[in-house]
Coordinates of C-alpha atoms and ligand atoms in Angstrom, one line a residue:
M1357 CA 19.2 -86.5 44.1
I1358 CA 17.1 -83.9 45.9
L1359 CA 15.5 -83.0 42.6
K1360 CA 14.5 -86.6 42.1
K1361 CA 13.1 -86.7 45.6
I1362 CA 11.0 -83.7 45.0
S1363 CA 9.8 -85.0 41.7
C1364 CA 8.7 -88.2 43.3
E1365 CA 7.1 -86.6 46.3
M1366 CA 5.1 -84.3 44.1
G1367 CA 4.4 -87.0 41.6
V1368 CA 5.4 -84.9 38.7
K1369 CA 8.0 -85.2 36.0
S1370 CA 10.8 -82.6 35.9
Y1371 CA 13.7 -82.0 33.6
I1372 CA 16.9 -80.1 33.6
V1373 CA 17.0 -78.4 30.2
G1374 CA 19.1 -76.4 27.9
G1375 CA 22.6 -74.9 28.6
Y1376 CA 23.4 -76.8 31.8
I1377 CA 23.1 -80.2 30.1
R1378 CA 25.1 -78.9 27.0
D1379 CA 27.9 -77.6 29.3
K1380 CA 27.9 -80.7 31.4
I1381 CA 28.5 -82.8 28.3
L1382 CA 31.2 -80.5 27.2
N1383 CA 32.8 -80.6 30.7
L1384 CA 32.3 -76.9 31.2
E1385 CA 31.4 -75.3 34.4
S1386 CA 27.9 -74.0 34.5
N1387 CA 26.1 -72.4 37.3
D1388 CA 22.7 -71.7 35.7
I1389 CA 20.3 -74.6 36.0
D1390 CA 17.0 -74.5 34.2
I1391 CA 14.3 -76.9 35.4
T1392 CA 11.1 -77.5 33.7
V1393 CA 8.4 -79.0 35.8
E1394 CA 5.3 -80.7 34.3
G1395 CA 3.2 -79.4 37.1
D1396 CA 3.4 -76.7 39.8
G1397 CA 6.8 -75.2 39.3
I1398 CA 6.4 -72.8 42.2
R1399 CA 5.7 -75.5 44.7
Y1400 CA 8.6 -77.5 43.3
A1401 CA 10.9 -74.5 43.7
L1402 CA 9.7 -73.9 47.3
M1403 CA 10.5 -77.5 48.2
L1404 CA 13.9 -77.2 46.5
N1405 CA 14.6 -74.1 48.4
K1406 CA 13.7 -75.6 51.7
F1407 CA 16.7 -77.8 51.0
L1408 CA 19.0 -75.1 49.5
N1409 CA 18.1 -72.3 51.8
G1410 CA 18.8 -69.7 49.1
K1411 CA 17.1 -66.6 48.0
I1412 CA 13.9 -67.3 46.1
E1413 CA 11.9 -65.0 43.8
I1414 CA 8.5 -66.1 42.7
H1415 CA 6.5 -64.9 39.7
E1416 CA 3.0 -66.1 40.2
K1417 CA 1.8 -64.8 36.9
F1418 CA 4.3 -66.8 34.8
K1419 CA 4.4 -69.7 37.3
T1420 CA 8.1 -69.5 37.5
A1421 CA 10.6 -69.1 40.3
K1422 CA 14.3 -68.2 40.6
I1423 CA 16.5 -69.5 43.3
Q1424 CA 19.9 -68.1 44.1
A1425 CA 21.9 -70.4 46.3
D1426 CA 25.7 -70.0 46.6
K1427 CA 27.0 -69.6 43.0
Y1428 CA 24.1 -71.5 41.5
T1429 CA 21.0 -70.0 40.0
F1430 CA 18.0 -72.3 39.5
D1431 CA 15.2 -71.2 37.1
V1432 CA 12.2 -73.3 37.6
V1433 CA 9.3 -73.0 35.1
S1434 CA 6.0 -74.8 35.0
A1435 CA 5.4 -76.6 31.7
R1436 CA 2.1 -75.6 30.2
K1437 CA -0.9 -76.7 32.2
E1438 CA -3.5 -76.8 29.4
Y1439 CA -2.2 -80.2 28.3
Y1440 CA -3.4 -81.7 31.6
T1441 CA -6.8 -80.1 31.5
H1442 CA -7.3 -81.4 28.0
S1443 CA -6.4 -85.0 28.5
G1444 CA -5.9 -85.9 32.1
I1445 CA -2.8 -87.8 32.8
L1446 CA -2.0 -89.8 29.7
P1447 CA 1.7 -90.3 29.8
D1448 CA 2.2 -89.6 26.1
V1449 CA 0.4 -86.3 26.6
E1450 CA 2.5 -85.6 29.7
L1451 CA 5.5 -86.0 27.5
A1452 CA 4.0 -83.4 25.1
D1453 CA 4.8 -80.8 27.7
I1454 CA 8.5 -81.3 27.7
V1455 CA 8.5 -81.8 23.9
E1456 CA 6.8 -78.4 23.5
D1457 CA 9.3 -76.9 25.8
I1458 CA 12.2 -78.4 23.9
K1459 CA 10.8 -77.4 20.5
R1460 CA 10.7 -73.7 21.5
R1461 CA 14.4 -73.6 22.0
D1462 CA 17.0 -72.1 19.7
F1463 CA 19.6 -74.6 18.7
T1464 CA 19.8 -78.4 18.8
I1465 CA 22.7 -78.2 21.3
N1466 CA 20.3 -76.4 23.7
M1467 CA 17.5 -78.9 23.1
L1468 CA 18.6 -81.6 25.4
A1469 CA 16.6 -82.4 28.5
F1470 CA 17.6 -84.6 31.4
D1471 CA 14.6 -86.5 32.8
I1472 CA 15.2 -86.3 36.5
K1473 CA 13.1 -89.2 37.6
E1474 CA 14.3 -91.6 34.9
G1475 CA 17.9 -90.4 35.0
M1476 CA 18.2 -90.2 31.2
I1477 CA 18.7 -87.7 28.5
I1478 CA 16.0 -86.9 26.0
D1479 CA 17.5 -86.0 22.7
L1480 CA 14.8 -85.2 20.2
C1481 CA 16.9 -83.3 17.7
N1482 CA 20.2 -85.1 17.7
G1483 CA 21.7 -82.5 20.0
L1484 CA 24.2 -85.0 21.3
D1485 CA 25.6 -85.6 17.8
D1486 CA 25.8 -81.8 17.2
I1487 CA 27.6 -81.3 20.4
K1488 CA 30.0 -84.1 19.5
N1489 CA 30.6 -82.6 16.1
K1490 CA 30.7 -79.0 17.4
I1491 CA 27.8 -77.8 15.3
I1492 CA 25.2 -75.1 15.8
R1493 CA 22.0 -75.9 14.0
V1494 CA 18.5 -74.6 14.1
V1495 CA 15.6 -77.0 13.7
H1496 CA 13.3 -75.0 11.4
D1497 CA 13.8 -72.5 8.6
K1498 CA 12.0 -69.7 10.3
S1499 CA 14.0 -69.8 13.5
F1500 CA 16.0 -66.6 13.1
N1501 CA 13.0 -64.9 11.6
D1502 CA 10.8 -65.9 14.6
D1503 CA 13.4 -64.5 17.0
P1504 CA 16.3 -62.5 15.6
T1505 CA 18.1 -62.5 18.9
R1506 CA 19.1 -66.0 17.9
I1507 CA 21.4 -64.4 15.3
F1508 CA 23.5 -63.0 18.1
R1509 CA 23.2 -66.1 20.2
A1510 CA 24.5 -68.2 17.3
L1511 CA 27.6 -66.1 17.0
R1512 CA 28.1 -66.1 20.8
Y1513 CA 27.9 -69.9 21.1
S1514 CA 30.0 -70.5 18.1
V1515 CA 32.9 -68.4 19.5
R1516 CA 32.4 -69.4 23.1
L1517 CA 32.3 -73.1 22.4
D1518 CA 34.3 -73.0 19.2
F1519 CA 31.5 -74.6 17.2
K1520 CA 30.7 -74.1 13.5
L1521 CA 27.4 -72.9 12.1
E1522 CA 25.9 -75.8 10.2
P1523 CA 25.8 -74.7 6.5
H1524 CA 22.1 -74.5 6.1
T1525 CA 21.8 -72.7 9.4
E1526 CA 24.4 -70.2 8.3
L1527 CA 22.5 -69.7 5.1
L1528 CA 19.3 -69.0 7.1
L1529 CA 21.2 -66.6 9.3
K1530 CA 22.6 -64.7 6.3
Q1531 CA 19.1 -64.5 4.8
S1532 CA 17.6 -63.3 8.0
I1533 CA 20.2 -60.6 8.3
A1534 CA 19.7 -59.6 4.6
N1535 CA 15.9 -59.5 5.1
G1536 CA 16.4 -57.0 7.9
D1537 CA 14.8 -59.2 10.6
I1538 CA 17.0 -57.5 13.2
D1539 CA 14.9 -54.4 12.6
N1540 CA 12.0 -56.2 14.3
L1541 CA 13.9 -56.1 17.6
S1542 CA 13.7 -53.2 19.9
T1543 CA 16.9 -51.3 20.3
D1544 CA 16.8 -52.3 24.0
R1545 CA 16.9 -56.0 23.0
I1546 CA 19.6 -55.4 20.5
M1547 CA 21.8 -53.6 23.0
N1548 CA 21.1 -56.4 25.5
E1549 CA 22.5 -58.9 23.1
I1550 CA 25.5 -56.7 22.6
Y1551 CA 26.1 -56.4 26.3
L1552 CA 25.9 -60.2 26.5
I1553 CA 28.7 -60.3 23.9
F1554 CA 30.8 -57.9 26.0
S1555 CA 30.5 -60.2 29.0
E1556 CA 32.0 -63.1 27.0
K1557 CA 35.6 -64.1 27.3
N1558 CA 36.3 -63.4 23.6
P1559 CA 34.0 -60.6 22.4
E1560 CA 36.6 -59.5 19.8
T1561 CA 36.0 -62.6 17.7
I1562 CA 32.2 -62.3 18.1
V1563 CA 32.2 -58.7 17.0
K1564 CA 34.5 -59.7 14.1
L1565 CA 31.7 -62.1 13.1
M1566 CA 29.1 -59.4 13.4
K1567 CA 31.2 -57.4 10.9
H1568 CA 31.7 -60.4 8.7
Y1569 CA 27.9 -60.9 8.4
R1570 CA 27.5 -57.1 8.2
I1571 CA 25.2 -57.0 11.2
D1572 CA 26.8 -53.8 12.4
E1573 CA 25.8 -52.1 9.2
K1574 CA 22.2 -53.0 9.8
I1575 CA 22.2 -51.8 13.4
F1576 CA 24.5 -48.8 13.4
D1577 CA 23.7 -47.2 10.0
G1578 CA 27.3 -46.8 8.9
I1579 CA 28.9 -45.9 12.2
K1580 CA 32.2 -47.8 12.2
I1581 CA 32.5 -50.3 15.0
N1582 CA 35.9 -51.0 16.6
I1583 CA 37.1 -54.5 17.1
R1584 CA 40.6 -53.8 18.3
N1585 CA 41.4 -54.7 22.0
L1586 CA 37.9 -55.8 22.8
N1587 CA 39.2 -58.7 24.8
T1588 CA 41.2 -56.6 27.2
C1589 CA 40.1 -56.1 30.8
V1590 CA 40.2 -53.1 33.0
R1591 CA 42.5 -52.2 35.9
C1592 CA 39.5 -50.6 37.6
G1593 CA 35.9 -49.8 36.8
D1594 CA 33.1 -51.6 35.0
L1595 CA 34.1 -54.1 32.4
L1596 CA 30.9 -53.9 30.3
L1597 CA 31.1 -50.1 30.1
Y1598 CA 34.8 -50.2 29.2
R1599 CA 34.2 -52.7 26.4
F1600 CA 31.2 -50.6 25.3
L1601 CA 33.5 -47.6 25.0
L1602 CA 36.1 -49.6 23.0
F1603 CA 33.3 -50.8 20.7
F1604 CA 32.3 -47.3 20.0
Y1605 CA 35.8 -45.9 20.0
N1606 CA 35.6 -44.4 16.5
V1607 CA 32.3 -42.7 17.0
K1608 CA 32.4 -39.0 16.2
K1609 CA 30.8 -36.2 18.2
D1610 CA 28.3 -35.7 15.4
D1611 CA 27.1 -39.2 15.8
L1612 CA 26.5 -39.0 19.5
D1613 CA 23.0 -37.5 19.4
Y1614 CA 21.9 -40.0 16.8
L1615 CA 23.2 -42.9 18.9
N1616 CA 21.8 -41.7 22.1
E1617 CA 18.4 -41.1 20.6
K1618 CA 18.2 -44.4 18.8
F1619 CA 19.5 -46.6 21.5
N1620 CA 18.6 -44.6 24.6
F1621 CA 21.8 -45.7 26.3
K1622 CA 21.8 -45.9 30.1
R1623 CA 22.9 -42.6 31.7
Q1624 CA 26.4 -43.8 32.6
Y1625 CA 27.0 -45.3 29.2
S1626 CA 26.0 -42.1 27.4
K1627 CA 28.1 -40.1 29.8
G1628 CA 31.0 -42.5 29.2
L1629 CA 30.7 -42.0 25.5
S1630 CA 30.7 -38.2 25.6
D1631 CA 33.6 -38.3 28.1
L1632 CA 35.5 -40.5 25.7
I1633 CA 34.9 -38.2 22.8
E1634 CA 35.8 -35.1 24.7
I1635 CA 39.1 -36.7 25.9
K1636 CA 39.9 -37.8 22.4
M1637 CA 39.4 -34.4 21.0
N1638 CA 41.7 -32.9 23.6
L1639 CA 44.5 -35.5 23.7
Y1640 CA 46.9 -33.1 21.9
T1641 CA 46.6 -30.6 24.8
L1642 CA 47.9 -32.9 27.5
K1643 CA 51.2 -31.2 28.2
D1644 CA 51.4 -31.1 31.9
D1645 CA 49.8 -32.5 35.1
I1646 CA 47.3 -29.7 35.6
V1647 CA 45.9 -30.0 32.1
V1648 CA 45.6 -33.8 32.5
Y1649 CA 43.9 -33.3 35.9
N1650 CA 41.4 -30.8 34.5
L1651 CA 40.6 -33.0 31.5
F1652 CA 40.3 -36.3 33.4
K1653 CA 38.9 -35.3 36.8
D1654 CA 35.2 -35.6 36.1
K1655 CA 35.4 -38.2 33.4
K1656 CA 34.3 -41.8 33.7
I1657 CA 37.3 -44.0 34.7
E1658 CA 36.3 -46.5 31.9
A1659 CA 36.6 -43.7 29.3
I1660 CA 40.2 -43.0 30.6
N1661 CA 40.9 -46.7 30.6
A1662 CA 39.7 -47.0 27.0
I1663 CA 42.0 -44.2 25.9
Y1664 CA 44.9 -45.9 27.6
T1665 CA 44.2 -49.1 25.8
M1666 CA 43.7 -47.6 22.4
E1667 CA 46.3 -44.9 22.3
G1668 CA 50.1 -45.0 21.9
E1669 CA 52.9 -45.0 24.4
N1670 CA 53.0 -41.3 25.1
I1671 CA 49.3 -41.2 26.1
K1672 CA 49.7 -44.4 28.0
K1673 CA 52.4 -42.8 30.1
I1674 CA 50.2 -39.8 30.8
V1675 CA 47.3 -42.0 31.9
D1676 CA 49.5 -44.1 34.1
R1677 CA 50.7 -41.0 35.8
Y1678 CA 47.2 -39.8 36.2
F1679 CA 46.2 -43.0 38.0
E1680 CA 49.3 -43.5 39.9
V1681 CA 50.3 -40.0 40.9
I1682 CA 47.9 -37.2 40.1
R1683 CA 44.7 -38.9 41.1
S1684 CA 46.1 -40.3 44.3
L1685 CA 47.5 -37.0 45.4
K1686 CA 45.9 -36.2 48.8
L1687 CA 46.0 -33.1 50.9
E1688 CA 47.4 -33.4 54.4
I1689 CA 45.1 -30.7 55.7
N1690 CA 41.4 -30.8 56.0
G1691 CA 38.3 -28.9 57.1
D1692 CA 39.3 -29.1 60.8
D1693 CA 42.4 -27.1 60.1
I1694 CA 40.2 -24.4 58.5
K1695 CA 37.9 -24.4 61.5
E1696 CA 40.9 -23.9 63.8
L1697 CA 41.8 -20.8 61.9
G1698 CA 38.5 -19.4 62.8
L1699 CA 36.3 -19.8 59.7
R1700 CA 32.7 -21.0 60.2
P1701 CA 31.9 -24.1 58.2
S1702 CA 30.4 -23.2 54.8
P1703 CA 30.8 -24.1 51.1
I1704 CA 33.9 -21.9 51.1
Y1705 CA 35.7 -24.8 52.8
K1706 CA 35.5 -26.9 49.7
K1707 CA 36.6 -24.0 47.5
I1708 CA 39.7 -23.4 49.7
L1709 CA 40.6 -27.1 49.7
D1710 CA 40.1 -27.4 46.0
N1711 CA 42.3 -24.4 45.4
I1712 CA 45.1 -25.9 47.6
Y1713 CA 44.7 -29.2 45.8
Y1714 CA 45.1 -27.5 42.5
D1715 CA 48.2 -25.7 43.7
K1716 CA 49.6 -29.0 44.8
I1717 CA 49.1 -30.6 41.4
C1718 CA 50.7 -27.6 39.8
G1719 CA 53.7 -28.2 42.0
K1720 CA 53.4 -24.9 43.9
I1721 CA 53.0 -26.8 47.1
R1722 CA 55.5 -29.5 48.2
S1723 CA 55.1 -30.1 51.9
K1724 CA 52.7 -30.1 54.7
E1725 CA 54.1 -26.8 55.9
D1726 CA 53.4 -25.3 52.4
E1727 CA 49.9 -26.5 52.6
F1728 CA 49.4 -24.8 56.0
E1729 CA 51.0 -21.6 54.7
R1730 CA 48.7 -21.6 51.7
L1731 CA 45.7 -22.3 53.8
K1732 CA 46.5 -19.4 56.1
Q1733 CA 46.7 -17.1 53.1
Y1734 CA 43.3 -18.2 51.8
V1735 CA 41.7 -17.9 55.2
E1736 CA 43.0 -14.4 55.6
K1737 CA 41.7 -13.5 52.2
V1738 CA 38.3 -14.9 53.0
K1739 CA 38.2 -13.0 56.3
R1740 CA 39.1 -9.8 54.5
G1741 CA 36.1 -10.5 52.2
E1742 CA 38.2 -11.0 49.1
K1743 CA 37.4 -13.5 46.4
I1744 CA 39.5 -16.6 46.2
Ligands
ATP2376 P1 24.5 -69.1 28.8 O1 25.6 -69.9 29.3 O2 24.8 -68.0 27.9 O3 23.6 -68.7 29.9 P2 22.4 -70.8 28.1 O4 22.2 -71.9 27.1 O5 22.1 -71.2 29.5 O6 23.7 -70.2 27.9 P3 20.4 -68.8 28.4 O7 20.3 -67.5 27.6 O8 20.6 -68.8 29.8 O9 21.4 -69.7 27.6 O10 19.0 -69.5 28.0 C1 18.7 -70.8 28.6 C2 18.0 -71.7 27.6 O11 16.9 -71.1 27.1 C3 18.9 -71.9 26.4 O12 19.8 -73.0 26.5 C4 17.9 -72.1 25.3 O13 17.5 -73.4 25.2 C5 16.7 -71.3 25.7 N1 16.7 -70.0 25.0 C6 17.2 -68.8 25.5 N2 17.0 -67.8 24.6 C7 16.3 -68.4 23.6 C8 15.8 -67.8 22.3 N3 16.0 -66.6 22.0 N4 15.1 -68.7 21.5 C9 15.0 -70.0 21.9 N5 15.5 -70.5 23.0 C10 16.1 -69.7 23.8
MG2377 MG1 22.1 -69.6 31.1

């Protein structure tokens, strides 16, 4: 209603386009609303936000604005202005704006637009039928070639919505993969598509399709990608990083430099991957708590979680114990106790507490009294100028 009011007040046509309409028809929840305005999108967004009172981001250069209000995100874009300057206000030319906008989109199911003023759906490419028949279809033969991220998008939609690739579209997709179109994408864009896959509910099936169409071979030059357990979630830590580590679970140490160099992974991802490999190489050493502690203590939680998910019962038990017992072990003494024993604050405090912590994990310390006893010994040593 408010959208219609703004449209009328500004005397412009505006449309809700793309995924939101698709999801509404499918009765799926959708919080991303894309609006195309045939006119000044920024003014439109400002008016909308007066009503919504959300957070607005304006991009003057692209004549777009983003509003975040509660769980909803509104992306408002201005349809191209040049049509107006050419031909004034002829209605059919006005329509050309939204037609242009629609034609630039990836699949027919995303090509529906809802005309806000008229209250009706514009369906130029039989998107409604394709939604009804659960079909993903491109509208021209060069679509994947024009933008190979659509290859990933097609697989994502087909799994998420449980839609089929229309046969000719599937053929084009295969051809595009075989032609190496994906090579035209920067590695950043490729990884971005892969992260989008990891944020889906069912990444496992999507990655299976990636393998089926041999996309992984094109991207990762023979590095074997793991599919197993990709749909699992984590008890703690970052889901995307965790799934990333499962995806690369089979990567060998020798491949690490190559992957890092080619994909320039974000720092925590590359740390996660080297942590994972290091833990895997040392799994056979995990005999007692102190070894576990030493191996796990500075590793990414997500790497430990990935190990838990992928390995057998024995390792699972060890990881459980790490999270539930070893890691949550706390000292009852602290720096104040050291101070009371007459040492001036310095980095030696940390060293003393670390040592006592270590003793506790080893089982040499069992009570608060033990901790104090140990602490006194260390402080004496320090006072005597001995190394601890
Ligand atoms: P999701 O639920 O994944 O956000 P969505 O359909 O909203 O699905 P977005 O990635 O948010 O997808 O993009 C919004 C709209 O922009 C799409 O519906 C599609 O029409 C269009 N679009 C996005 N990426 C492309 C692309 N690579 N090529 C053509 N059109 C695209
Ligand atoms: Mg979206």
